[in-house]
PDB file of C-alpha atoms in Angstrom:
ATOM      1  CA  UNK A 869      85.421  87.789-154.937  1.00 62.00           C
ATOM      2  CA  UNK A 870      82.368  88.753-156.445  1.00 60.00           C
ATOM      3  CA  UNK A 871      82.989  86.923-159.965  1.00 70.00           C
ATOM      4  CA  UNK A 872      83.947  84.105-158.340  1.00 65.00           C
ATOM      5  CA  UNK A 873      81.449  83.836-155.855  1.00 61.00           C
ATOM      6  CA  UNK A 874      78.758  84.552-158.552  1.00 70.00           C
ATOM      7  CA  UNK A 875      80.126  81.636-160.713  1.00 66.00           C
ATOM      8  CA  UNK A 876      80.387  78.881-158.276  1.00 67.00           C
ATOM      9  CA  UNK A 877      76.614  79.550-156.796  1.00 62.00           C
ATOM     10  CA  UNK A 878      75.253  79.753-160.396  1.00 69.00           C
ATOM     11  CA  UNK A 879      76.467  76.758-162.065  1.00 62.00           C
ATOM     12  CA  UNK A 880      76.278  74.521-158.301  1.00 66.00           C
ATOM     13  CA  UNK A 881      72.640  76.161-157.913  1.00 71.00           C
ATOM     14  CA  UNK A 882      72.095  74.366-161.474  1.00 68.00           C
ATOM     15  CA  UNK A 883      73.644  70.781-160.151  1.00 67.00           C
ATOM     16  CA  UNK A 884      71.622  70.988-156.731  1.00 73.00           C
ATOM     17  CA  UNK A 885      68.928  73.194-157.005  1.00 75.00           C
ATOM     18  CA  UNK A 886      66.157  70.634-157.861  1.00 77.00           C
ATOM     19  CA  UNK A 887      67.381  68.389-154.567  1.00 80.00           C
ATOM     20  CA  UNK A 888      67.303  72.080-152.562  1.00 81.00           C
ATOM     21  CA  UNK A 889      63.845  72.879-153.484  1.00 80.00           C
ATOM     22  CA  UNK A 890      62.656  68.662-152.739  1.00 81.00           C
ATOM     23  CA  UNK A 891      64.350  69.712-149.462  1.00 81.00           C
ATOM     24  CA  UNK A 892      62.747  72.594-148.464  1.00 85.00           C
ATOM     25  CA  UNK A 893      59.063  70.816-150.115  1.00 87.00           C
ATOM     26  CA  UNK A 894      59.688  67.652-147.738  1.00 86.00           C
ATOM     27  CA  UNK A 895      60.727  69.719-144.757  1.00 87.00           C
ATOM     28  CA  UNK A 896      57.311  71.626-144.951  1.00 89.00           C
ATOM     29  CA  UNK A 897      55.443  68.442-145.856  1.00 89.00           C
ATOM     30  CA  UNK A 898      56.706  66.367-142.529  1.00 88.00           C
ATOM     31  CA  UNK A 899      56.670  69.152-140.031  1.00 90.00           C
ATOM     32  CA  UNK A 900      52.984  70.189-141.593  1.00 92.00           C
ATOM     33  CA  UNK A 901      51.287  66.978-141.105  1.00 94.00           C
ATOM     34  CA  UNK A 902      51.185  65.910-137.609  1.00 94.00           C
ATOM     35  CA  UNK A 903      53.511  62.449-136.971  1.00 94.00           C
ATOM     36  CA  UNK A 904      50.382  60.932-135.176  1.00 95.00           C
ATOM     37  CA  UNK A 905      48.545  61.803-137.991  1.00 95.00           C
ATOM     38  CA  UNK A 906      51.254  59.960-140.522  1.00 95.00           C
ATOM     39  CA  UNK A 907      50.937  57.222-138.085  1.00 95.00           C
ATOM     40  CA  UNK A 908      47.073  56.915-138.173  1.00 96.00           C
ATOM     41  CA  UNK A 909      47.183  56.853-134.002  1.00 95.00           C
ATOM     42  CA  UNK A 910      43.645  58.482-134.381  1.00 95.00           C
ATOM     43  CA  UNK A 911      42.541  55.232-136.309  1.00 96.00           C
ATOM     44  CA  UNK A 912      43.762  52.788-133.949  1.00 94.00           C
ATOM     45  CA  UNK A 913      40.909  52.571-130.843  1.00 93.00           C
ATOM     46  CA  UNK A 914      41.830  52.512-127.398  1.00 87.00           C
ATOM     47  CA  UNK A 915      40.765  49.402-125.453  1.00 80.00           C
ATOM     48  CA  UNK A 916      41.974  48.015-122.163  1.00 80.00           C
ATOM     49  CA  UNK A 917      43.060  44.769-122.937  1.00 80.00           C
ATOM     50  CA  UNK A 918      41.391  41.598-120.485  1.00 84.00           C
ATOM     51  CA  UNK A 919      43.801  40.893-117.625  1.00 87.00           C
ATOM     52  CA  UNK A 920      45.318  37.539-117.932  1.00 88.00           C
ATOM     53  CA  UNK A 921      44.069  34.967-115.719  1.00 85.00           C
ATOM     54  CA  UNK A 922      46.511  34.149-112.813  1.00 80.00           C
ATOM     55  CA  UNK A 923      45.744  30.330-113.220  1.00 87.00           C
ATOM     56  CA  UNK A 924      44.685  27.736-115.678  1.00 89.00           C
ATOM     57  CA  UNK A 925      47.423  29.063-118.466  1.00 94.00           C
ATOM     58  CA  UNK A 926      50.481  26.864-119.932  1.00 92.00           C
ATOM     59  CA  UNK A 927      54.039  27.974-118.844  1.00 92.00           C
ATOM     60  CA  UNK A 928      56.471  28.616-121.314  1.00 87.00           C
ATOM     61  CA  UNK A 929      58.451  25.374-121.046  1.00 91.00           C
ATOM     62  CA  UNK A 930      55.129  23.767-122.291  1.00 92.00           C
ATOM     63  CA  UNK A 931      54.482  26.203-124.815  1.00 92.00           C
ATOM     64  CA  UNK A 932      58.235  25.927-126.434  1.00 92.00           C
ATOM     65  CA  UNK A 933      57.412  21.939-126.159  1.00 91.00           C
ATOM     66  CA  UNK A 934      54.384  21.927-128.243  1.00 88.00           C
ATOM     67  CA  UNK A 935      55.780  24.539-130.876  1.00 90.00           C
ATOM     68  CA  UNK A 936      59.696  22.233-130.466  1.00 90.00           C
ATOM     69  CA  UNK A 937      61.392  25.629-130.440  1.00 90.00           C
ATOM     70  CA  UNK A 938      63.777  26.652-128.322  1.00 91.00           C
ATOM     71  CA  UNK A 939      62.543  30.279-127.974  1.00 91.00           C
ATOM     72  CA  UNK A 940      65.641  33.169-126.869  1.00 94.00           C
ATOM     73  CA  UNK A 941      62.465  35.649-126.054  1.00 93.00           C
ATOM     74  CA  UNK A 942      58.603  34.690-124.803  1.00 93.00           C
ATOM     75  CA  UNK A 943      56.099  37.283-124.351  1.00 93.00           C
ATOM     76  CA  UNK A 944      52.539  36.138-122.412  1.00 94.00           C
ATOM     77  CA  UNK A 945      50.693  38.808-123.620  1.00 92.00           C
ATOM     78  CA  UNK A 946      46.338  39.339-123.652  1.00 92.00           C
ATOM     79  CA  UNK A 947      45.026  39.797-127.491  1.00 92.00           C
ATOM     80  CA  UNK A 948      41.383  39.523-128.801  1.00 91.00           C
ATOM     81  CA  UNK A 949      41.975  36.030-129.568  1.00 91.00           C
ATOM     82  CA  UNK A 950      42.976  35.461-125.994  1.00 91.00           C
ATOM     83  CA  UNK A 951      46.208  34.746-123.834  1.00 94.00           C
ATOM     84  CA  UNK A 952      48.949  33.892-126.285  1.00 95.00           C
ATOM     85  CA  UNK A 953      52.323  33.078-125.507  1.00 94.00           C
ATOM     86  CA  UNK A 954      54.694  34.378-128.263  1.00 94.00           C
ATOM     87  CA  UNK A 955      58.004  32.645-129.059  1.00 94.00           C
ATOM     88  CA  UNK A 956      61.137  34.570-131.018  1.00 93.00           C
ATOM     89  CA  UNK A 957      63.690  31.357-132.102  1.00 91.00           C
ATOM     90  CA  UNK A 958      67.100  32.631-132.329  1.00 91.00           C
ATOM     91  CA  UNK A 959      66.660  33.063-136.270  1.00 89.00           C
ATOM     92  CA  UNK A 960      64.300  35.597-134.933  1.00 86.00           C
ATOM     93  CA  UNK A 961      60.945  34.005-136.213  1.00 87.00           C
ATOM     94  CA  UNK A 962      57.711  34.352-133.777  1.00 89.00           C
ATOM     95  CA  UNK A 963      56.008  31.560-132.899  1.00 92.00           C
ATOM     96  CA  UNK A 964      52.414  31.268-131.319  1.00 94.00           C
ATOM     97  CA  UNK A 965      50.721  29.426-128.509  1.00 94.00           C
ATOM     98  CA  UNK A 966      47.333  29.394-127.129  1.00 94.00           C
ATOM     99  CA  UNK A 967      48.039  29.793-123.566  1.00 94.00           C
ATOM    100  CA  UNK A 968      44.969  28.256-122.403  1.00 92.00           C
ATOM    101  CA  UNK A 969      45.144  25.043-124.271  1.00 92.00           C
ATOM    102  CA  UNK A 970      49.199  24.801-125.230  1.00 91.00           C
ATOM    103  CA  UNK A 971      48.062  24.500-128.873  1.00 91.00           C
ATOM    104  CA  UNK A 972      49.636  26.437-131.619  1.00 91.00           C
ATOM    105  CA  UNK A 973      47.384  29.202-132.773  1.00 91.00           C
ATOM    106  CA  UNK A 974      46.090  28.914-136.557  1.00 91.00           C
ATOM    107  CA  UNK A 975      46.120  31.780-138.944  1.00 93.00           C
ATOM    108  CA  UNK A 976      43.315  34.009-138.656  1.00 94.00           C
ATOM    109  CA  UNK A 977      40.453  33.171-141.133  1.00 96.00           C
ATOM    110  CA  UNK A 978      39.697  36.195-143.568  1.00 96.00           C
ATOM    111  CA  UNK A 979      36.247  36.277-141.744  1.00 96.00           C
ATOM    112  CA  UNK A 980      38.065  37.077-138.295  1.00 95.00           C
ATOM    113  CA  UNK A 981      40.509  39.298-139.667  1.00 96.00           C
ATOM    114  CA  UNK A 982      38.134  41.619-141.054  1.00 97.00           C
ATOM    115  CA  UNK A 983      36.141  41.630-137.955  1.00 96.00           C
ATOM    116  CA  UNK A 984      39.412  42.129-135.793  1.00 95.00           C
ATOM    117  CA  UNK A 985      40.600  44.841-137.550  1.00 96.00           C
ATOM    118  CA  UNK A 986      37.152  47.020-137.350  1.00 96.00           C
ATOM    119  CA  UNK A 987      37.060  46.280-133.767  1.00 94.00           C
ATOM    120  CA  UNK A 988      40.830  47.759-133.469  1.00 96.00           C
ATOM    121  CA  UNK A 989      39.563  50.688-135.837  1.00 97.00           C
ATOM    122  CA  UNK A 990      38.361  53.955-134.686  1.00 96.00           C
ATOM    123  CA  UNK A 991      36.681  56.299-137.344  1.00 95.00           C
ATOM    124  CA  UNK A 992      33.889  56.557-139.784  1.00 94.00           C
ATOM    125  CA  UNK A 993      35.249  54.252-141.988  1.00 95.00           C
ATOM    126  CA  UNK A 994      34.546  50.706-143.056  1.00 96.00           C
ATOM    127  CA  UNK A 995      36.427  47.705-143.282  1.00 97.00           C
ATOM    128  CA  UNK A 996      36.909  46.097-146.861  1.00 96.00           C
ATOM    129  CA  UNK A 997      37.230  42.637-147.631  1.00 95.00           C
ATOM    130  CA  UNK A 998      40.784  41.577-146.870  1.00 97.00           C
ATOM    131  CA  UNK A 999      43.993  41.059-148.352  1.00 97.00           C
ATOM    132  CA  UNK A1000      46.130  38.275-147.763  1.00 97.00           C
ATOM    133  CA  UNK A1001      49.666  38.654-148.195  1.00 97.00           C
ATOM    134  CA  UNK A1002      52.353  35.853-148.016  1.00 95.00           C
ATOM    135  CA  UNK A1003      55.170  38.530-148.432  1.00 94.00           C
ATOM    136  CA  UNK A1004      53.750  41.596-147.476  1.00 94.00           C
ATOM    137  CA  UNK A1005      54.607  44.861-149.329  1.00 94.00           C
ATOM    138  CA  UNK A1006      57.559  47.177-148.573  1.00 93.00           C
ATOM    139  CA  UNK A1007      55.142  49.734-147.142  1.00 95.00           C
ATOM    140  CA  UNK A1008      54.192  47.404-144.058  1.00 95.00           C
ATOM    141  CA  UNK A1009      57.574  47.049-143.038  1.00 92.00           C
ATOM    142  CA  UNK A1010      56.691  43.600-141.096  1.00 91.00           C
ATOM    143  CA  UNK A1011      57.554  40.556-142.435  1.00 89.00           C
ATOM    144  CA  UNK A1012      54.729  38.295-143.454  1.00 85.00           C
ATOM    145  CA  UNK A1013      52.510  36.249-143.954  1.00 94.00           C
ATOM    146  CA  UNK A1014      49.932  39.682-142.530  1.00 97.00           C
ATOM    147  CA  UNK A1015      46.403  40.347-143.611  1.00 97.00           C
ATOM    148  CA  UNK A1016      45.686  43.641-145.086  1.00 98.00           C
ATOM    149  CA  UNK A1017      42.530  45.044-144.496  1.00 98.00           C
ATOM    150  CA  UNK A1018      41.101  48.648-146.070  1.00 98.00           C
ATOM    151  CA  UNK A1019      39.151  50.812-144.498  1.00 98.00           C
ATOM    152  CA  UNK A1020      37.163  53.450-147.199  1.00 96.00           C
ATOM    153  CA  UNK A1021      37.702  56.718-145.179  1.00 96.00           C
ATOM    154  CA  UNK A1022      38.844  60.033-146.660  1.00 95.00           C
ATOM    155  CA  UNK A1023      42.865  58.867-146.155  1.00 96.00           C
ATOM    156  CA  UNK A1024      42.497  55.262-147.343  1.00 97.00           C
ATOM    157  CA  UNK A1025      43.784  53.533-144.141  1.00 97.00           C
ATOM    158  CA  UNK A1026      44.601  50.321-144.259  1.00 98.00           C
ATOM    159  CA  UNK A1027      45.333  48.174-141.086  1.00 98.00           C
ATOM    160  CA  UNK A1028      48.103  45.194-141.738  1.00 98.00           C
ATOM    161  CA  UNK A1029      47.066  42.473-139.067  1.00 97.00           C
ATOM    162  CA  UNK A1030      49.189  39.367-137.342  1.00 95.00           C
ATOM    163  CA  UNK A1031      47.042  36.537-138.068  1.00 95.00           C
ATOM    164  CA  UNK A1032      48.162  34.543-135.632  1.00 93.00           C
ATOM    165  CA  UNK A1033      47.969  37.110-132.422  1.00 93.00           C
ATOM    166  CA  UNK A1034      44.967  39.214-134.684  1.00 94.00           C
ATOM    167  CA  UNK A1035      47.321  42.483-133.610  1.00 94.00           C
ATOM    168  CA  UNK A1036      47.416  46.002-135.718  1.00 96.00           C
ATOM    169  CA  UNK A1037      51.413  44.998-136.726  1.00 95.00           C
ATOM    170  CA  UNK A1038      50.829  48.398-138.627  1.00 96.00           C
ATOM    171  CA  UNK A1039      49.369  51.341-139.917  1.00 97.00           C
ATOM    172  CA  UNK A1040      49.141  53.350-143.289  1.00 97.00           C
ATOM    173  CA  UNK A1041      46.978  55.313-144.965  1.00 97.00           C
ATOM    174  CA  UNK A1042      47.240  58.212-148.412  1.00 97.00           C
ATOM    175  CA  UNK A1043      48.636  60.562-146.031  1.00 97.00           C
ATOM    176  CA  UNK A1044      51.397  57.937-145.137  1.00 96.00           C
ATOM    177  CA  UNK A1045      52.056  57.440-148.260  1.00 96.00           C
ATOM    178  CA  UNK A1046      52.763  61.241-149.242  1.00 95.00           C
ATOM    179  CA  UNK A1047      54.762  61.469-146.295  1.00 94.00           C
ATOM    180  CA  UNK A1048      57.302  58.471-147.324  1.00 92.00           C
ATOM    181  CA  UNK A1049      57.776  59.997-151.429  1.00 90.00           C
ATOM    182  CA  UNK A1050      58.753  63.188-149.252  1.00 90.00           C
ATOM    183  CA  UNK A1051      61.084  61.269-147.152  1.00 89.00           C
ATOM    184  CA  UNK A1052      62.637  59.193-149.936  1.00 89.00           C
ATOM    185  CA  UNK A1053      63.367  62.448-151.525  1.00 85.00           C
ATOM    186  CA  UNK A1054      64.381  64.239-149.129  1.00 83.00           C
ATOM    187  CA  UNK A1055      67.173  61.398-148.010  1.00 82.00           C
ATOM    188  CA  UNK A1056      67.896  60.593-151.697  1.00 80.00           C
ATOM    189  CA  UNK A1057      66.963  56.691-151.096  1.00 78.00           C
ATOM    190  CA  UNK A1058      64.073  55.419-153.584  1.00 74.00           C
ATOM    191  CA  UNK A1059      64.951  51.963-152.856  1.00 78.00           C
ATOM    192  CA  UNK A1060      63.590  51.526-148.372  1.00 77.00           C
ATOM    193  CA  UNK A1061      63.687  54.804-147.196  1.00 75.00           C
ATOM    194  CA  UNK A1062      66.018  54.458-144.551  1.00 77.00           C
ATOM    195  CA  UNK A1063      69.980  54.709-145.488  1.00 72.00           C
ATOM    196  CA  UNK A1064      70.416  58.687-145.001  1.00 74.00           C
ATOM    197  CA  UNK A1065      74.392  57.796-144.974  1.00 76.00           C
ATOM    198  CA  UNK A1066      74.617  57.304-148.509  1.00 78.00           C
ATOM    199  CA  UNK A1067      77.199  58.472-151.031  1.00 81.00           C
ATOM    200  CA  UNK A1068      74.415  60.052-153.444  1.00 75.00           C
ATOM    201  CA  UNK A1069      72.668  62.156-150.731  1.00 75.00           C
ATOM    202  CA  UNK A1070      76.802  63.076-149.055  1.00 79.00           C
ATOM    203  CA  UNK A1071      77.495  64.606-152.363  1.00 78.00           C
ATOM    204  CA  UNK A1072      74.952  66.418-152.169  1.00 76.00           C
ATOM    205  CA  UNK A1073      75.081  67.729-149.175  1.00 77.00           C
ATOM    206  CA  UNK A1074      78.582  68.832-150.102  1.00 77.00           C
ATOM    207  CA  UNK A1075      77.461  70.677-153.248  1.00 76.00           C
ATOM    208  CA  UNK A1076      75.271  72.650-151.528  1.00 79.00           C
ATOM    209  CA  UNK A1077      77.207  73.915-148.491  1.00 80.00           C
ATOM    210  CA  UNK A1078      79.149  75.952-151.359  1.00 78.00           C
ATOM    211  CA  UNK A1079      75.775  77.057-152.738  1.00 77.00           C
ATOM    212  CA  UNK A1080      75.046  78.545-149.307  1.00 79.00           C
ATOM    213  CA  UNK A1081      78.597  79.846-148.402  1.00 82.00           C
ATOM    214  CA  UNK A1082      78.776  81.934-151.941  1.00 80.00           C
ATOM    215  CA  UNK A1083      74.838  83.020-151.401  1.00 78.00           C
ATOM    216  CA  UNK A1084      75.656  84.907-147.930  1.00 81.00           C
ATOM    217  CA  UNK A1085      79.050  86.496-149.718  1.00 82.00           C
ATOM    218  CA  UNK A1086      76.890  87.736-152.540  1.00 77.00           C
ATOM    219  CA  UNK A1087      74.436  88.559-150.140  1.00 78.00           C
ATOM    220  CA  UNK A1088      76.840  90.904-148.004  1.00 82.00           C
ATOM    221  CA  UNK A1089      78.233  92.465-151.323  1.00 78.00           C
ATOM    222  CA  UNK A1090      74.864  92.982-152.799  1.00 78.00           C
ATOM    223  CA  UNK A1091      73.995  94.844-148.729  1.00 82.00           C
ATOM    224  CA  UNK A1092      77.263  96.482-148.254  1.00 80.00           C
ATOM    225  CA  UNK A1093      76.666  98.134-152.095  1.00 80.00           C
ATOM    226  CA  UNK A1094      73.247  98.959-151.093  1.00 77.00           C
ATOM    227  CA  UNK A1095      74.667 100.766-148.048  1.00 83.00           C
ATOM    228  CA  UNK A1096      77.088 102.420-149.114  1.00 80.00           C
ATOM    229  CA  UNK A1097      74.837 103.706-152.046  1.00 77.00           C
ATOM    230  CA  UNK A1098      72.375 104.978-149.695  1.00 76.00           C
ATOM    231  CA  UNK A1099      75.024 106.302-147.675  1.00 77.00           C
ATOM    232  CA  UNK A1100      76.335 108.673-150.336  1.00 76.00           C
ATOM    233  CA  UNK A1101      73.079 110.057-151.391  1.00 77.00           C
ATOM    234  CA  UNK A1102      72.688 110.932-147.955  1.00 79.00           C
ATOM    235  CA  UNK A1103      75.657 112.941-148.392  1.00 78.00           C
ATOM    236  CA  UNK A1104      74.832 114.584-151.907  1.00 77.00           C
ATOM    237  CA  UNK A1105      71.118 114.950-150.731  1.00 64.00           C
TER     238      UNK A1105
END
């Protein structure tokens, strides 16, 4: 038992030892840093949004007229550019209506954008010029078009904005960005992040539950030894 034991945790140990240890270093990396912290909540200032006006607004029928959707969801919601009515087609793209006028709402300018995105910031950081991106980058995980707009405080947040509603669609910052390389390691996926159910990250799962299993034999032989050592000097003493 003990050879055998001793060979299978060695030469698994050598196979799975480096995606052990990436383990272990992710598991204290994302229960060290706060999720609200990963999330940049503390960037993201708390306003009371205006209440919508209970008259003078365009219904949803005329809204889906002037856009010639036939929305399947339609939010009225209150934004810093005003009531907006927002449209989901069935194809799932989100179309947007001024719902004071019934017009559809232009992209934000990069003018407005900047200045929407420090008044939706709370810190001591500033807002950079910003960043327009047709097809945004994996790391906003919103389709695009979005505006991308830097702030230059110690983690390097970065607000992605609608720029048709002028909305924080998300968040990310350095500390973010740590945070995901630990997660992509510690679920084996390099490519999104997000398939855990993966053969790669099974197998090794398996490996390892033999790494443990033969670690608590050798453990018990190594104690029951030790005991029974200390046992018979007790004796002889």
């Amino acid at each position: 038992m003990l050879r055998l034991s001793t060979q299978i945790h060695k030469w698994l140990a050598l196979i799975v030892g480096l995606q052990v240890l990436g383990w272990v270093l992710g598991g204290v990396v994302m229960t060290a840093i706060p999720i609200e912290t990963v999330r940049s909540e503390h960037h993201l200032a708390k306003f009371q949004p205006d209440a919508l006006p209970a008259e003078g607004l365009v219904n949803y029928h005329q809204a889906a007229a002037a856009m010639g959707v036939t929305p399947v969801e339609a939010t009225l919601k209150s934004t810093l550019r005003g009531p907006l009515w927002v449209l989901k087609d069935a194809d799932g793209a989100s179309h947007v209506v001024d719902a004071a006028t019934g017009r559809h709402v232009t992209p934000l300018p990069a003018k407005e954008a900047r200045f929407l995105a420090g008044a939706q910031y709370e810190g001591k950081g500033r807002p950079g010029g910003p960043q327009w991106f047709a097809t945004p980058p994996q790391e906003a995980g919103k389709p695009g078009p979005l505006w991308a707009v830097d702030f230059d405080d110690a983690e390097k947040t970065r607000f992605y904005i609608s720029p048709e509603t002028g909305e924080v669609v998300s968040r990310r910052s350095n500390v973010w960005r740590l945070y995901d390389a630990f997660w992509r390691i510690h679920i084996l996926d390099f490519r999104d992040g997000e398939n855990f159910n993966h053969p790669l990250i099974i197998a090794a799962a398996v490996l390892t539950l033999p790494v443990v299993i033969t670690g608590l034999i050798l453990l018990w032989i190594r104690l029951a030894r030790d005991l029974r050592g200390a046992l018979a000097r007790r004796r002889n003493g």
